[in-house]
């Protein structure tokens, strides 16, 4: 693209920004970067979803029908890495980009150039990660947890996987720093911390979790790399190291990581439920404190992933009670959501449907988590499908449903059009039914002893696996409806008013729909009665 | 309402600095977990880690009244070409007295190899009461092609061993070390 005089004219470049691909490559606008993140995340959701369907297709019947066991293992590993780092986390960063400046009355993110970088690292990281599937010896197949010594047996792909993880880590750390800097420095006058919408609060706490634990993951995978190629023995018993130590370091990252994937979801649901219940959020302050205590506790419970590894009794007890303690602030949240709905004038538009389903289904995942937290019981559940059922309940109808709820809720603000409500509801019901048919039977499979991460299974597990696979295809295919609704809404539809939801509160609804590229260039006045939506 | 804050640029720079500090510190913390983990295991004897050092040979009171069973286990790491087993699988010992037993290892491959035995004691709390004054695990063991030999361990159990421990298992895993040694 040629450079014209007015393009390099100082101070006006945002009005004459480059067009086409270059515009997206160089943008520093929080809304455009938010869109990039969301589109990337949706793409990865379909990539990871395809892998999941390969897994479920193989497990439809006992025996090996479709893929080689080794490829199956690559699919389980890659599915997790793609969904965690490529779909869920970038979706939340995208939402943060779009919404946080609008919610706190800031003109943009605090560090716009870094924002551009943190997004554009992602496509490269994932191209690298996905390309390992075509390398000699295939992609990583030892599980997303990368336990040595198994993960060290990865072929030529290994250093590329580590590099990709480093890149994702750098990207999320930069994104997190940006969120912190924006929230701490760019709030409009009068937007005190305790007036911030809960989505902003939960993201602030999430961002601190990110900068605290992503570097630990980076350290752990670096140690794997040096163990494999530079003769160190961090995790190699022959050289005085210990493979179990990897698990400690990994889960020191890993457990806060699962809260990184759920705290912003808590924020989203806390925005949506008051809107459609037409009541202010019950217990705003307790929500903030509950979020903070969950974040704090998440650093001292990692051992619940390691109950069966061999721990002294005192350790088992400590991690068991600490884990159960997390259920208390989590319970406070669920209680507050229910109290918000109690006697509200509720309506059930698509965002609310997803939010209510979130509350119910996430709670089921919380309960199975509590069962897993009972150390003696976990000896039976560990590494079975029960664990798979648990974390999918908190992640799919938990985190993913919250992202969909957020998409429907703010799509009118982003595009200026109302989405198709009929199709939205169809998408919801297909997803809600599909997800339960998919994951509920996995509880029974796990309790009956079916191990996770296996391509074949004993005959007695056949029935529930078939049901689960049917649910998987129902859930997976219904996401095409979602894609269709989103595309349709971007391309047109009934024009959306500035505030399409009668009960909504918050600064973002004071802006026209679609939100103009530049908003709150001068800080808005904060009306305290409108505070925290 | 509130007086306008000082230019956000200053605050942003300060936030950026402290956030970067946390990132660097936590990266360091990840590595600090390594020595921390070893120290913790050593101090508490968790994980069955006996102290890697040669124990002092000072005399101890021998507790003739008490008998502890010491079991010996030898295992070979997956791809290591060894034959490896204890000469006896069990000894009845009195705490405080020294005993010597042997393990036999033979290199089954047609090449010279270097090995390292890694000990582990269970139950974990017994590890700190298990003292070795001589052990083939203290050094790397080189074997010529086809060579086999007896390797001694001299140890004693501390009379401080908790009273509820009646059996202590000493297990060795024999690892093959990378070629250059
Ligand atoms: C009440 C709250 C929760 C409790 C008590 C809890 C407890 C547990 C326990 C004990 C395990 C280990 C099971 C085993 O391996 O045997 C586990 C695994 C897991 N949990 Fe949770 N959990 C809770 C909430 C969550 C949330 C909110 C998420 C994510 C959004 C989550 C994601 C996971 C994941 C991904 C795993 C499996 C990791 C793996 O082995 O691959 N959990 N949970
Ligand atoms: Cu956990």
XYZ file of C-alpha atoms and ligand atoms in Angstrom:
758
model
C 0.000 0.000 0.000
C 1.377 3.366 -0.957
C 1.911 6.041 1.603
C 0.204 9.299 0.858
C 1.004 12.625 2.398
C -2.010 12.738 4.632
C -1.319 9.266 5.969
C 1.879 10.391 7.560
C 0.486 13.711 8.688
C 1.014 13.861 12.431
C -1.878 13.536 14.843
C -4.390 12.704 12.155
C -3.349 9.184 11.374
C -6.328 7.646 13.135
C -8.685 9.348 10.729
C -6.749 8.198 7.713
C -5.792 4.777 8.920
C -4.675 2.265 6.319
C -7.393 0.127 4.837
C -7.814 -3.566 4.304
C -5.434 -6.060 5.816
C -2.865 -3.458 6.819
C -5.453 -1.648 8.882
C -6.054 -4.781 10.951
C -2.359 -5.523 11.157
C -1.457 -2.094 12.507
C -4.547 -1.133 14.460
C -4.131 0.085 18.002
C -7.816 0.700 18.577
C -9.257 -1.301 21.455
C -12.483 -2.073 19.614
C -10.752 -3.367 16.503
C -8.316 -5.394 18.571
C -11.247 -6.723 20.561
C -12.865 -7.836 17.333
C -9.642 -9.485 16.179
C -9.409 -11.429 19.433
C -13.018 -12.537 19.220
C -12.746 -13.660 15.613
C -9.524 -15.507 16.388
C -11.132 -17.156 19.368
C -14.152 -18.271 17.350
C -11.848 -19.747 14.719
C -9.914 -21.668 17.350
C -13.198 -22.784 18.916
C -14.051 -24.498 15.633
C -10.539 -25.933 15.219
C -10.560 -27.310 18.751
C -14.143 -28.444 18.290
C -13.215 -30.440 15.208
C -10.573 -32.225 17.252
C -13.150 -32.954 19.947
C -15.470 -34.452 17.344
C -12.651 -36.681 16.083
C -12.218 -37.872 19.675
C -15.930 -38.472 20.170
C -16.280 -40.148 16.774
C -13.581 -42.635 17.740
C -15.254 -43.225 21.099
C -18.703 -43.704 19.560
C -18.120 -47.436 19.673
C -15.597 -49.637 21.423
C -12.691 -50.779 19.279
C -10.531 -48.742 16.974
C -12.419 -47.498 13.949
C -11.319 -44.118 12.760
C -7.920 -42.987 13.997
C -4.671 -44.482 15.210
C -4.246 -44.436 19.000
C -1.225 -42.172 18.676
C -3.170 -39.674 16.618
C -5.986 -39.918 19.141
C -3.559 -38.877 21.864
C -2.435 -35.930 19.768
C -6.070 -34.934 19.432
C -6.750 -34.964 23.206
C -3.590 -32.958 23.852
C -4.143 -30.447 21.079
C -7.849 -30.085 21.772
C -7.069 -28.950 25.322
C -4.246 -26.596 24.324
C -6.293 -25.024 21.523
C -9.436 -24.604 23.605
C -7.699 -23.228 26.714
C -5.121 -20.950 25.145
C -6.753 -20.339 21.771
C -10.487 -20.181 22.396
C -11.402 -19.369 25.994
C -8.567 -17.074 27.054
C -8.477 -14.929 23.875
C -12.268 -14.614 23.966
C -12.046 -13.078 27.423
C -9.212 -10.800 26.340
C -11.308 -9.743 23.344
C -14.250 -8.939 25.588
C -11.947 -7.039 27.939
C -10.659 -4.979 25.047
C -14.091 -4.123 23.762
C -15.770 -3.522 27.068
C -13.386 -2.328 29.769
C -12.623 1.098 28.228
C -16.319 1.641 27.500
C -17.336 0.535 30.990
C -14.914 2.767 32.882
C -15.153 5.751 30.531
C -11.646 5.481 29.065
C -10.787 6.485 25.487
C -8.784 3.315 24.814
C -6.564 0.748 26.512
C -3.611 2.207 28.377
C -0.965 0.641 26.141
C -2.426 0.495 22.628
C 0.726 -0.551 20.799
C 1.384 -3.376 23.193
C -2.234 -4.317 22.663
C -1.573 -4.745 18.965
C 1.441 -6.912 19.708
C -0.301 -9.076 22.211
C -2.946 -9.948 19.665
C -0.703 -10.523 16.673
C 1.537 -12.952 18.525
C -1.424 -15.313 18.831
C -1.952 -16.299 15.172
C 1.753 -17.064 14.897
C 1.766 -19.083 18.104
C -1.146 -21.180 16.930
C 0.121 -21.657 13.411
C 3.266 -23.000 15.018
C 1.374 -25.197 17.457
C -0.948 -26.637 14.825
C 1.898 -27.176 12.375
C 3.455 -29.651 14.797
C 0.720 -32.099 13.808
C 2.490 -32.442 10.467
C 6.016 -32.837 11.822
C 8.118 -35.968 12.110
C 6.765 -37.967 14.982
C 3.562 -35.930 15.100
C 2.389 -33.290 17.508
C 2.459 -33.439 21.295
C 0.529 -36.450 22.551
C 1.321 -36.665 26.246
C -1.613 -34.579 27.467
C -1.947 -30.823 27.876
C -0.332 -31.113 31.304
C 2.951 -32.076 29.611
C 4.059 -34.394 32.404
C 7.614 -35.653 32.009
C 9.045 -38.126 31.261
C 6.207 -38.840 28.791
C 6.147 -35.368 27.255
C 9.905 -35.562 26.716
C 9.286 -38.410 24.286
C 7.620 -35.996 21.852
C 9.438 -36.006 18.529
C 10.698 -33.111 16.456
C 7.618 -31.131 17.481
C 8.758 -30.636 21.060
C 10.728 -27.385 20.856
C 8.028 -25.879 18.635
C 5.340 -26.718 21.158
C 7.393 -25.098 23.902
C 7.999 -22.026 21.774
C 4.293 -21.780 20.983
C 3.461 -21.978 24.689
C 5.989 -19.258 25.396
C 4.401 -17.049 22.758
C 0.904 -17.576 24.145
C 2.263 -16.803 27.589
C 3.892 -13.577 26.464
C 0.688 -12.582 24.707
C -1.532 -13.183 27.711
C 0.892 -11.458 30.075
C 0.944 -8.400 27.815
C -2.840 -8.452 27.592
C -3.091 -8.707 31.373
C -0.677 -5.849 32.012
C -2.708 -3.736 29.625
C -5.915 -4.498 31.498
C -4.327 -3.623 34.835
C -2.814 -0.400 33.521
C -6.122 0.614 31.949
C -8.241 -0.059 35.014
C -5.851 1.517 37.470
C -5.119 4.659 35.462
C -7.839 5.463 32.958
C -11.061 5.375 34.945
C -13.245 8.413 34.372
C -13.356 10.796 37.346
C -15.893 9.472 39.821
C -15.544 5.888 38.672
C -14.160 4.651 41.973
C -13.024 1.065 42.316
C -16.160 0.083 44.177
C -18.344 1.591 41.441
C -16.763 -0.450 38.693
C -18.962 -2.978 36.905
C -18.242 -6.507 38.069
C -16.891 -7.536 34.689
C -14.150 -4.960 35.180
C -13.487 -6.162 38.719
C -13.266 -9.812 37.813
C -10.941 -8.986 34.930
C -8.680 -6.903 37.158
C -8.279 -9.858 39.504
C -7.866 -12.268 36.604
C -5.137 -10.074 35.167
C -3.202 -10.284 38.413
C -3.576 -14.050 38.383
C -2.249 -14.081 34.827
C 0.875 -12.091 35.532
C 1.512 -14.198 38.618
C 1.222 -17.658 37.079
C 1.957 -17.470 33.357
C 5.662 -16.847 34.147
C 5.668 -19.977 36.305
C 4.351 -22.010 33.366
C 7.025 -20.424 31.212
C 9.627 -21.551 33.746
C 8.255 -25.086 33.876
C 8.252 -25.587 30.112
C 11.708 -24.031 29.871
C 12.940 -26.642 32.327
C 11.376 -29.349 30.150
C 13.213 -27.925 27.182
C 16.598 -27.840 28.899
C 16.030 -31.335 30.294
C 15.465 -32.625 26.793
C 18.148 -30.738 24.901
C 20.710 -29.307 27.299
C 21.345 -32.141 29.691
C 19.802 -30.619 32.800
C 17.986 -32.882 35.215
C 15.188 -30.841 36.729
C 12.748 -33.675 36.256
C 15.138 -36.516 35.559
C 15.658 -38.793 38.542
C 18.920 -40.156 37.126
C 20.473 -36.733 37.462
C 19.023 -36.018 40.877
C 15.806 -34.375 39.698
C 12.261 -35.467 40.261
C 9.406 -35.819 37.769
C 6.892 -35.204 40.542
C 8.341 -31.732 40.985
C 7.060 -30.885 37.508
C 3.554 -31.639 38.672
C 3.939 -29.277 41.605
C 5.207 -26.462 39.427
C 2.680 -27.135 36.691
C -0.313 -27.159 39.032
C 0.932 -24.115 40.857
C 0.206 -22.530 37.494
C -2.607 -24.874 36.554
C -5.088 -24.285 39.287
C -4.995 -20.470 39.125
C -5.262 -20.989 35.372
C -8.662 -22.636 35.736
C -9.809 -19.577 37.674
C -8.401 -17.351 34.964
C -10.909 -19.093 32.742
C -13.860 -18.661 35.082
C -13.523 -15.320 36.902
C -14.306 -13.186 33.810
C -17.268 -15.509 33.259
C -18.482 -14.648 36.755
C -18.182 -11.005 35.765
C -20.211 -11.447 32.589
C -23.001 -13.288 34.338
C -23.046 -10.617 37.035
C -23.673 -8.036 34.305
C -26.376 -9.960 32.480
C -28.530 -11.335 35.284
C -29.363 -7.919 36.832
C -30.301 -6.595 33.389
C -32.890 -9.244 32.684
C -34.071 -9.564 36.279
C -34.459 -5.772 36.282
C -32.956 -5.576 39.743
C -29.539 -4.391 40.867
C -27.019 -7.115 41.529
C -27.518 -8.565 44.988
C -24.448 -8.141 47.209
C -22.104 -6.207 44.930
C -19.394 -5.803 47.569
C -19.576 -9.442 48.614
C -19.136 -10.365 44.935
C -15.921 -8.365 44.797
C -14.577 -9.887 47.993
C -15.636 -13.369 46.965
C -13.762 -12.980 43.680
C -10.667 -11.797 45.487
C -10.765 -14.648 47.987
C -11.237 -17.214 45.223
C -8.185 -15.764 43.493
C -6.155 -15.890 46.675
C -7.199 -19.416 47.603
C -6.462 -20.632 44.101
C -2.740 -20.415 44.909
C -2.854 -22.909 47.748
C -4.948 -25.757 46.402
C -2.831 -27.145 43.563
C -2.214 -30.384 45.444
C -5.779 -31.555 44.735
C -4.540 -32.531 41.285
C -1.897 -34.714 42.901
C -3.688 -36.638 45.649
C -2.693 -39.972 44.162
C 0.891 -39.042 43.373
C 2.020 -39.760 46.909
C 1.746 -37.122 49.573
C 1.996 -37.258 53.333
C -1.287 -37.380 55.169
C -0.893 -33.793 56.354
C -0.539 -32.667 52.743
C -3.625 -34.567 51.619
C -5.633 -33.024 54.432
C -4.334 -29.519 53.835
C -5.134 -29.557 50.142
C -8.469 -31.212 50.745
C -9.666 -28.594 53.218
C -8.190 -25.669 51.303
C -9.988 -26.845 48.162
C -13.266 -27.200 49.982
C -12.803 -23.708 51.356
C -13.012 -22.339 47.796
C -16.554 -23.618 47.632
C -17.527 -20.982 50.223
C -16.849 -17.821 48.152
C -18.094 -19.691 45.090
C -21.289 -20.454 46.968
C -21.602 -16.771 47.883
C -21.593 -15.942 44.197
C -24.177 -18.511 43.228
C -26.334 -17.345 46.115
C -26.048 -13.709 44.993
C -27.071 -14.564 41.434
C -30.104 -16.415 42.692
C -30.983 -13.603 45.074
C -30.724 -11.163 42.173
C -33.239 -13.195 40.189
C -35.502 -13.715 43.194
C -38.730 -11.767 42.610
C -37.192 -9.968 39.667
C -39.272 -9.176 36.586
C -37.392 -11.683 34.540
C -37.442 -12.073 30.801
C -35.501 -14.704 28.947
C -33.787 -13.256 25.936
C -30.877 -15.325 24.623
C -28.170 -13.719 26.807
C -30.259 -14.407 29.900
C -30.933 -17.988 28.831
C -27.202 -18.605 28.597
C -26.584 -16.814 31.900
C -29.204 -18.815 33.790
C -27.919 -22.039 32.255
C -24.467 -20.968 33.371
C -25.581 -20.670 36.984
C -27.253 -24.076 37.001
C -24.678 -26.044 35.057
C -21.605 -24.394 36.536
C -22.968 -25.341 39.942
C -23.148 -28.975 38.867
C -19.476 -28.693 37.914
C -18.738 -27.135 41.292
C -20.383 -30.047 43.050
C -18.414 -32.649 41.137
C -15.344 -30.559 42.014
C -16.234 -30.903 45.659
C -16.499 -34.659 45.252
C -13.054 -34.690 43.663
C -11.738 -32.558 46.482
C -12.406 -35.350 48.973
C -8.946 -36.875 48.972
C -9.909 -40.480 49.767
C -12.679 -40.412 47.154
C -10.346 -38.908 44.585
C -8.285 -42.084 44.651
C -11.196 -43.649 42.829
C -11.981 -40.703 40.534
C -8.490 -39.556 39.553
C -7.736 -39.967 35.864
C -11.205 -41.226 35.051
C -13.968 -39.719 32.960
C -15.402 -38.280 36.153
C -12.658 -35.663 36.093
C -13.394 -35.058 32.418
C -17.069 -34.533 33.241
C -16.167 -32.156 36.084
C -13.960 -29.828 34.177
C -16.115 -29.813 31.095
C -19.130 -28.783 33.168
C -17.232 -25.804 34.548
C -15.597 -24.956 31.239
C -18.251 -25.514 28.563
C -21.607 -24.596 30.101
C -19.458 -22.476 32.407
C -16.831 -20.418 30.657
C -18.003 -20.998 27.063
C -21.675 -20.310 27.804
C -20.668 -17.058 29.499
C -18.773 -16.027 26.384
C -21.805 -16.784 24.248
C -24.057 -14.906 26.656
C -21.680 -11.944 26.415
C -21.688 -12.131 22.625
C -25.471 -12.000 22.401
C -25.655 -9.312 25.074
C -23.185 -6.879 23.549
C -23.513 -7.824 19.868
C -26.059 -5.001 19.280
C -23.549 -2.549 20.759
C -20.752 -3.883 18.569
C -22.577 -4.210 15.275
C -25.444 -1.749 15.585
C -27.898 -4.521 14.678
C -30.110 -6.756 16.735
C -29.267 -10.428 16.319
C -31.971 -12.856 15.264
C -33.670 -13.718 18.564
C -35.362 -16.849 17.174
C -32.093 -18.283 15.928
C -30.405 -17.276 19.182
C -32.922 -19.242 21.195
C -32.621 -22.190 18.851
C -28.869 -22.052 19.351
C -29.329 -21.937 23.096
C -31.652 -24.903 23.334
C -29.574 -27.067 21.000
C -26.438 -26.181 22.955
C -27.967 -26.644 26.386
C -29.445 -30.025 25.514
C -26.356 -31.078 23.565
C -23.929 -30.182 26.310
C -25.793 -32.206 28.916
C -26.230 -35.232 26.688
C -22.522 -34.927 25.948
C -21.090 -34.535 29.432
C -23.596 -35.891 31.938
C -23.079 -39.561 31.010
C -19.343 -39.046 31.459
C -19.932 -38.829 35.224
C -21.308 -42.369 35.154
C -18.492 -43.599 32.936
C -15.950 -42.192 35.364
C -17.607 -43.633 38.433
C -17.709 -46.997 36.686
C -13.971 -46.753 36.105
C -13.429 -45.661 32.514
C -9.999 -44.010 32.319
C -9.569 -40.697 30.519
C -7.371 -40.246 27.419
C -7.940 -43.697 25.916
C -9.006 -44.412 22.325
C -10.703 -47.726 23.119
C -12.620 -49.044 26.097
C -14.184 -52.078 27.661
C -17.596 -53.163 26.402
C -19.546 -52.218 29.511
C -18.877 -48.544 28.767
C -20.362 -48.686 25.279
C -23.854 -47.344 26.009
C -22.934 -44.124 27.764
C -20.141 -43.432 25.309
C -22.536 -43.652 22.423
C -24.950 -41.239 24.121
C -22.069 -38.895 24.889
C -20.902 -38.909 21.270
C -24.410 -38.181 20.015
C -24.517 -35.213 22.397
C -21.133 -34.105 21.125
C -22.302 -33.927 17.533
C -25.498 -32.155 18.551
C -23.515 -29.616 20.554
C -20.808 -29.232 17.935
C -23.152 -28.788 14.993
C -25.365 -26.329 16.867
C -22.372 -24.011 17.058
C -22.861 -23.515 13.334
C -26.116 -21.787 14.264
C -24.071 -19.465 16.483
C -21.720 -18.715 13.623
C -24.686 -18.009 11.394
C -26.373 -15.699 13.927
C -23.181 -13.717 14.399
C -22.498 -13.347 10.674
C -26.109 -12.424 10.036
C -26.013 -9.798 12.761
C -22.799 -8.264 11.442
C -24.263 -8.029 7.956
C -27.535 -6.454 8.926
C -30.709 -6.688 10.914
C -33.020 -4.487 12.846
C -31.069 -1.350 13.915
C -30.139 -1.504 17.580
C -30.900 1.443 19.879
C -28.184 2.750 22.192
C -29.660 0.670 24.986
C -31.334 -2.391 23.522
C -31.974 -3.971 26.935
C -34.526 -2.159 29.025
C -32.951 -3.103 32.357
C -29.319 -2.500 31.420
C -27.090 -0.116 33.336
C -23.585 1.054 32.661
C -21.609 3.520 30.606
C -21.408 1.370 27.491
C -25.171 1.782 26.979
C -24.866 5.576 26.932
C -22.957 5.259 23.657
C -24.694 4.929 20.304
C -24.942 1.513 18.632
C -22.713 0.596 16.905
C -20.206 2.121 19.268
C -18.110 4.605 17.241
C -14.435 3.767 16.821
C -13.423 6.453 19.292
C -15.434 6.896 22.440
C -15.007 8.817 25.681
C -12.264 11.002 24.256
C -13.325 13.307 27.060
C -14.229 11.451 30.247
C -17.975 11.094 30.910
C -19.741 12.226 34.052
C -20.434 9.309 36.352
C -23.924 9.135 37.745
C -23.501 7.225 41.024
C -26.995 5.761 40.769
C -26.002 4.195 37.465
C -22.809 2.751 38.902
C -21.853 -0.877 38.531
C -24.564 -1.778 36.047
C -16.598 15.651 40.969
C -13.119 14.484 41.982
C -10.220 16.726 41.054
C -8.676 15.563 37.795
C -5.965 12.978 38.364
C -2.391 13.766 37.316
C -1.652 12.797 33.718
C -2.398 9.103 33.317
C 0.861 8.550 31.417
C 2.859 8.722 34.647
C 0.568 6.290 36.388
C 0.584 3.945 33.442
C 4.353 3.870 33.416
C 4.396 3.125 37.122
C 1.824 0.334 36.738
C 3.791 -1.097 33.840
C 6.951 -1.153 35.923
C 5.395 -2.907 38.891
C 3.578 -5.400 36.659
C 6.805 -6.247 34.848
C 8.473 -6.656 38.202
C 5.838 -9.204 39.232
C 6.304 -11.066 35.949
C 10.072 -11.290 36.349
C 9.816 -12.180 40.018
C 7.321 -14.965 39.321
C 9.494 -16.357 36.532
C 12.300 -16.482 39.081
C 9.955 -17.988 41.644
C 9.211 -20.867 39.272
C 12.903 -21.735 39.275
C 13.238 -21.058 42.993
C 10.677 -23.805 43.513
C 13.347 -26.308 42.449
C 15.774 -25.826 45.369
C 12.813 -25.144 47.644
C 11.333 -28.492 46.736
C 14.598 -30.298 47.414
C 15.079 -28.571 50.735
C 11.534 -29.377 51.755
C 11.950 -33.026 50.820
C 15.265 -33.221 52.604
C 14.104 -31.601 55.800
C 10.910 -33.552 56.061
C 12.077 -36.726 54.378
C 8.990 -36.523 52.192
C 9.253 -38.356 48.939
C 11.563 -40.945 50.590
C 14.656 -38.938 49.767
C 17.587 -39.993 51.886
C 20.228 -37.349 52.262
C 22.668 -37.801 49.425
C 25.674 -37.407 51.685
C 27.711 -39.991 53.512
C 26.415 -40.361 57.028
C 28.713 -39.923 60.036
C 29.998 -43.169 61.475
C 29.981 -42.123 65.143
C 28.854 -44.841 67.480
C 25.202 -44.953 68.417
C 23.455 -46.877 71.123
C 22.351 -50.189 69.638
C 18.782 -51.043 70.464
C 18.984 -54.841 70.764
C 15.410 -55.033 71.939
C 13.974 -53.723 68.747
C 13.998 -55.441 65.370
C 13.157 -53.709 62.129
C 12.728 -55.410 58.783
C 14.586 -53.763 55.949
C 13.446 -54.768 52.470
C 15.497 -54.225 49.346
C 13.985 -53.496 45.975
C 15.823 -52.996 42.725
C 14.254 -51.740 39.548
C 15.573 -50.797 36.178
C 14.531 -47.787 34.232
C 12.655 -48.577 31.027
C 15.388 -48.495 28.436
C 18.371 -49.332 30.622
C 20.141 -52.554 29.572
C 20.767 -53.867 33.078
C 20.285 -56.909 35.085
C 19.875 -55.539 38.595
C 18.786 -57.215 41.836
C 19.570 -57.312 45.557
C 21.488 -60.307 46.912
C 19.034 -60.647 49.761
C 15.586 -59.136 49.680
C 15.166 -58.756 53.426
C 17.258 -58.208 56.554
C 16.241 -58.146 60.210
C 18.216 -55.311 61.803
C 18.665 -53.703 65.180
C 18.565 -49.925 65.131
C 21.959 -48.368 65.734
C 24.077 -51.179 64.257
C 25.776 -51.120 60.856
C 24.871 -53.695 58.224
C 26.276 -54.321 54.807
C 24.414 -55.910 51.947
C 25.055 -56.173 48.222
C 23.228 -55.499 45.020
C 24.255 -57.175 41.801
C 24.247 -55.361 38.490
C 25.304 -56.553 35.049
C 25.522 -54.666 31.803
C 23.678 -56.782 29.258
C 24.567 -54.675 26.281
C 27.592 -54.998 24.032
C 28.782 -51.495 24.876
C 30.251 -49.816 27.901
C 27.588 -47.894 29.820
C 27.452 -45.552 32.729
C 24.713 -45.895 35.339
C 23.427 -44.093 38.364
C 21.304 -45.642 41.087
C 18.722 -43.423 42.756
C 17.593 -44.480 46.211
C 14.201 -44.012 47.753
C 13.031 -45.029 51.191
C 9.496 -45.728 52.206
C 7.583 -44.970 54.294
C 8.649 -41.362 53.716
C 9.119 -40.415 57.382
C 11.688 -43.219 57.752
C 13.952 -41.621 55.165
C 15.626 -39.216 57.566
C 16.414 -42.140 59.904
C 18.102 -44.232 57.267
C 21.837 -43.551 57.213
C 24.243 -44.899 54.606
C 27.985 -44.678 55.086
C 28.777 -46.496 51.899
C 26.636 -46.855 48.841
C 27.093 -47.527 45.155
C 24.530 -44.785 44.698
C 27.018 -42.179 45.888
C 28.872 -42.314 42.578
C 28.227 -43.109 38.952
C 28.923 -46.712 38.068
C 30.738 -47.560 34.845
C 30.350 -50.989 33.307
C 32.325 -52.525 30.447
C 30.333 -54.480 27.855
C 28.900 -57.532 29.587
C 30.506 -56.696 32.925
C 28.689 -57.619 36.123
C 29.591 -56.993 39.740
C 28.461 -56.902 43.336
C 27.997 -53.441 44.794
C 27.873 -52.836 48.537
C 25.622 -50.688 50.698
C 26.468 -50.092 54.342
C 23.739 -48.563 56.415
C 22.186 -48.300 59.789
C 18.784 -47.370 61.066
C 18.643 -44.580 63.594
C 17.180 -45.663 66.963
C 15.054 -42.514 66.692
C 13.008 -44.272 63.989
C 9.345 -43.736 64.943
C 8.106 -46.669 67.001
C 5.252 -47.464 64.672
C 7.581 -48.238 61.781
C 8.368 -51.937 61.632
C 9.351 -52.295 58.015
C 11.493 -49.987 55.933
C 11.891 -50.460 52.199
C 15.011 -49.293 50.433
C 14.446 -49.108 46.734
C 16.936 -48.346 43.982
C 16.201 -47.451 40.430
C 19.155 -47.862 38.130
C 19.256 -45.256 35.377
C 21.435 -45.200 32.339
C 23.347 -41.948 31.996
C 23.859 -40.203 28.671
C 26.807 -41.583 26.659
C 29.481 -38.928 27.071
C 29.187 -39.514 30.847
C -15.888 -25.569 43.503
C -14.897 -25.425 42.732
C -13.960 -26.511 42.247
C -13.442 -27.575 42.905
C -13.658 -27.952 44.347
C -12.592 -28.289 41.973
C -11.871 -29.436 42.265
C -11.099 -30.143 41.365
C -10.296 -31.278 41.669
C -10.154 -31.905 43.052
C -9.698 -31.699 40.521
C -8.704 -32.862 40.357
C -9.391 -34.104 39.979
C -8.435 -35.218 39.665
O -7.556 -35.051 38.786
O -8.584 -36.277 40.279
C -10.131 -30.827 39.480
C -9.743 -30.929 38.160
C -9.966 -29.956 37.224
N -10.732 -28.818 37.399
Fe -11.765 -28.295 39.063
N -12.630 -27.669 40.773
C -13.448 -26.575 40.901
C -13.741 -25.646 39.938
C -13.171 -25.639 38.689
C -13.298 -24.567 37.746
C -14.090 -23.289 37.981
C -12.600 -24.918 36.653
C -12.378 -24.200 35.349
C -13.097 -23.282 34.865
C -12.025 -26.211 36.903
C -11.254 -26.895 35.994
C -10.645 -28.088 36.241
C -9.830 -28.779 35.286
C -9.486 -28.291 33.867
C -9.413 -29.961 35.888
C -8.627 -31.110 35.272
C -7.228 -30.831 34.943
C -6.599 -32.040 34.293
O -6.266 -32.994 35.006
O -6.448 -32.026 33.057
N -12.393 -26.623 38.144
N -10.983 -29.881 40.015
Cu -7.496 -27.368 40.491
